[in-house]
């Protein structure tokens, strides 16, 4: 997760605010699960600068902490591809187990945890030595992956078992399970580790979990005038580094919600493209990108102006998104 | 696989139990059974449609595995028994199951058999009707101890009608079979046409004259006869087939007199599930199913699987394996079921039908999924399919 705020990045965003084009690059990577490629967007211009063909059905994306490597979870190729962000070449693959969908990189930067959707496993991969460290049996259709900032706990959600599984990263064993609402898709810790957000696509809620117990302390619900409740399907969740703003992608309701990180009240719904899946902050946290699965575009939310400022056409069926600060 | 072909195992079981004989087995497991009643049916027209021996049971097995995976985190155990019986033995088989503590019973039976079972079981069992599509079971003949995970004829007809009206193919040439269930399906299409603004411009009955379904002469007579049968129909956009008995429908595409698409019992079919339905995580269910069973998941398998998942959800959410607690959780209507069709499925409190999307499939591909966005509803778009609350004839 990118949380560092360099002076350069701040400067760049000031420049963006006054309408000039920033000189410092923030690079957006979008996986397109149908066209089997990665769209690269220069955030400064908000234009597509490159499209890189990759393996089949790329979904989850993760960046190495230095931003040098992009981990691409190519679900139908049963592998994690590693792209050098400098040369934009695939340099090698990581053994991932079958059907990797979403991953999370340990704060050490050494271990990538991926959910093997078809195999009821979470696989821990040593990204340097390219070997599997552990396969952890979890519930059915594992998907969401979160890691505590201290690196001690990895949380996986399983879509059919409807649980968040808490995995000890020392022993690679599950030590707690929390039942959440139907089809949990995503797990996201706050940067201080005090809260964990877990979205439930079919349940239509986001559970706020105190991970120290662990227990659910609140359930966020959503209501959008004119949209049937069945269409409000929370998927991707991102929390600002101060914990105050929680952005939730709401699937076929074509909305992203902004939730207050203290009161857990929904404060705003942004209209984005169709079937919004995943979200990512720019490193300066001034913008949020959303991948819109059906409309083949990404939407850019300007957090300060509090509105959607642009849609950018990408490949077919965009799914994952990450943003590097160079 | 453990398939128990029903024999009168013990004299006691066959003697029949009094209604008060509620089993006193501690709820150390969620015990469910799939009771498949073997009604004599003619073979399908195509050998590709021949039913596999484990039809329905396979869905029970995969659903039970799904439940067990979740159960291991909650110390819950799921045991499922599989029983295949001729119609005359269905009642005894159910009594034996109840006596053994199997109080959740998924039935694959026709409507009369289901009603006999439900009336005999009273509050000693909760039945899940996987395969009887009769609208009456959701209306005048509804029962308090029956849940319907399978589709009704009304839901199937409404799902197809919405799509055809969306296409502006509103002039229908309806061809129905000559058996009562074909008539019932045709009635559902007549009601759907009226509900969604289509017109039946021509209706004909295809008489079943009996005989073998497959012969060495193959398509030769079909090619000569079906065009003539469909000749000189009033101007229509689409041919709708109501042939649950599978007498002629499979032959109809490409043999109509006019060049028109075919829908209903062949061509574009409204189904509860289809092996090509990959959206909303469907791929995962197919993968699990084919890995465990070794074939594709059929409609009957899905309906039984869904019944199992309803039990799993009830056990998980209520935190109990107790029959009464789980039954009340299911019938209470507060549970949501995820069935890989894009939205939560729930129980209609007025007739115990599981509200759910309907897949419209043709050959090897999903064409659409209803309800269509264009049809609005004040409560749930899913209630545009089948008998809605204001129309219900159910007084359970």
PDB file of C-alpha atoms in Angstrom, chain A residues 95-98 111-116 120-126 130-138 145 167-174:
ATOM      1  CA  UNK A  95       4.404 -19.662  -8.289  1.00  0.00           C
ATOM      2  CA  UNK A  96       0.973 -18.751  -7.020  1.00  0.00           C
ATOM      3  CA  UNK A  97      -1.189 -21.838  -6.908  1.00  0.00           C
ATOM      4  CA  UNK A  98      -4.319 -21.966  -9.058  1.00  0.00           C
ATOM      5  CA  UNK A 111       5.928 -12.015   1.000  1.00  0.00           C
ATOM      6  CA  UNK A 112       2.946 -11.732  -1.302  1.00  0.00           C
ATOM      7  CA  UNK A 113      -0.208 -13.364   0.017  1.00  0.00           C
ATOM      8  CA  UNK A 114      -2.656 -14.335  -2.698  1.00  0.00           C
ATOM      9  CA  UNK A 115      -6.164 -15.762  -2.577  1.00  0.00           C
ATOM     10  CA  UNK A 116      -6.558 -18.844  -4.781  1.00  0.00           C
ATOM     11  CA  UNK A 120      -9.894 -22.625  -1.008  1.00  0.00           C
ATOM     12  CA  UNK A 121      -6.328 -21.593  -0.253  1.00  0.00           C
ATOM     13  CA  UNK A 122      -4.275 -18.567   0.577  1.00  0.00           C
ATOM     14  CA  UNK A 123      -0.749 -18.929  -0.782  1.00  0.00           C
ATOM     15  CA  UNK A 124       2.180 -17.103   0.788  1.00  0.00           C
ATOM     16  CA  UNK A 125       4.842 -16.433  -1.835  1.00  0.00           C
ATOM     17  CA  UNK A 126       8.443 -15.389  -1.213  1.00  0.00           C
ATOM     18  CA  UNK A 130      10.112 -17.091  -6.038  1.00  0.00           C
ATOM     19  CA  UNK A 131       8.888 -19.963  -3.976  1.00  0.00           C
ATOM     20  CA  UNK A 132       5.775 -20.852  -2.048  1.00  0.00           C
ATOM     21  CA  UNK A 133       6.243 -20.492   1.706  1.00  0.00           C
ATOM     22  CA  UNK A 134       2.870 -21.826   2.761  1.00  0.00           C
ATOM     23  CA  UNK A 135      -0.571 -22.806   1.550  1.00  0.00           C
ATOM     24  CA  UNK A 136      -3.204 -21.951   4.099  1.00  0.00           C
ATOM     25  CA  UNK A 137      -6.604 -23.670   3.830  1.00  0.00           C
ATOM     26  CA  UNK A 138      -9.439 -21.169   4.182  1.00  0.00           C
ATOM     27  CA  UNK A 145      -6.831  -9.884   1.257  1.00  0.00           C
ATOM     28  CA  UNK A 167      -4.087 -15.606   9.612  1.00  0.00           C
ATOM     29  CA  UNK A 168      -0.994 -15.393  11.832  1.00  0.00           C
ATOM     30  CA  UNK A 169       1.885 -14.492   9.497  1.00  0.00           C
ATOM     31  CA  UNK A 170       4.408 -16.260  11.764  1.00  0.00           C
ATOM     32  CA  UNK A 171       2.717 -19.638  11.924  1.00  0.00           C
ATOM     33  CA  UNK A 172       0.635 -19.306   8.718  1.00  0.00           C
ATOM     34  CA  UNK A 173      -2.360 -20.541  10.677  1.00  0.00           C
ATOM     35  CA  UNK A 174      -5.857 -19.189  11.104  1.00  0.00           C
TER      36      UNK A 174
END
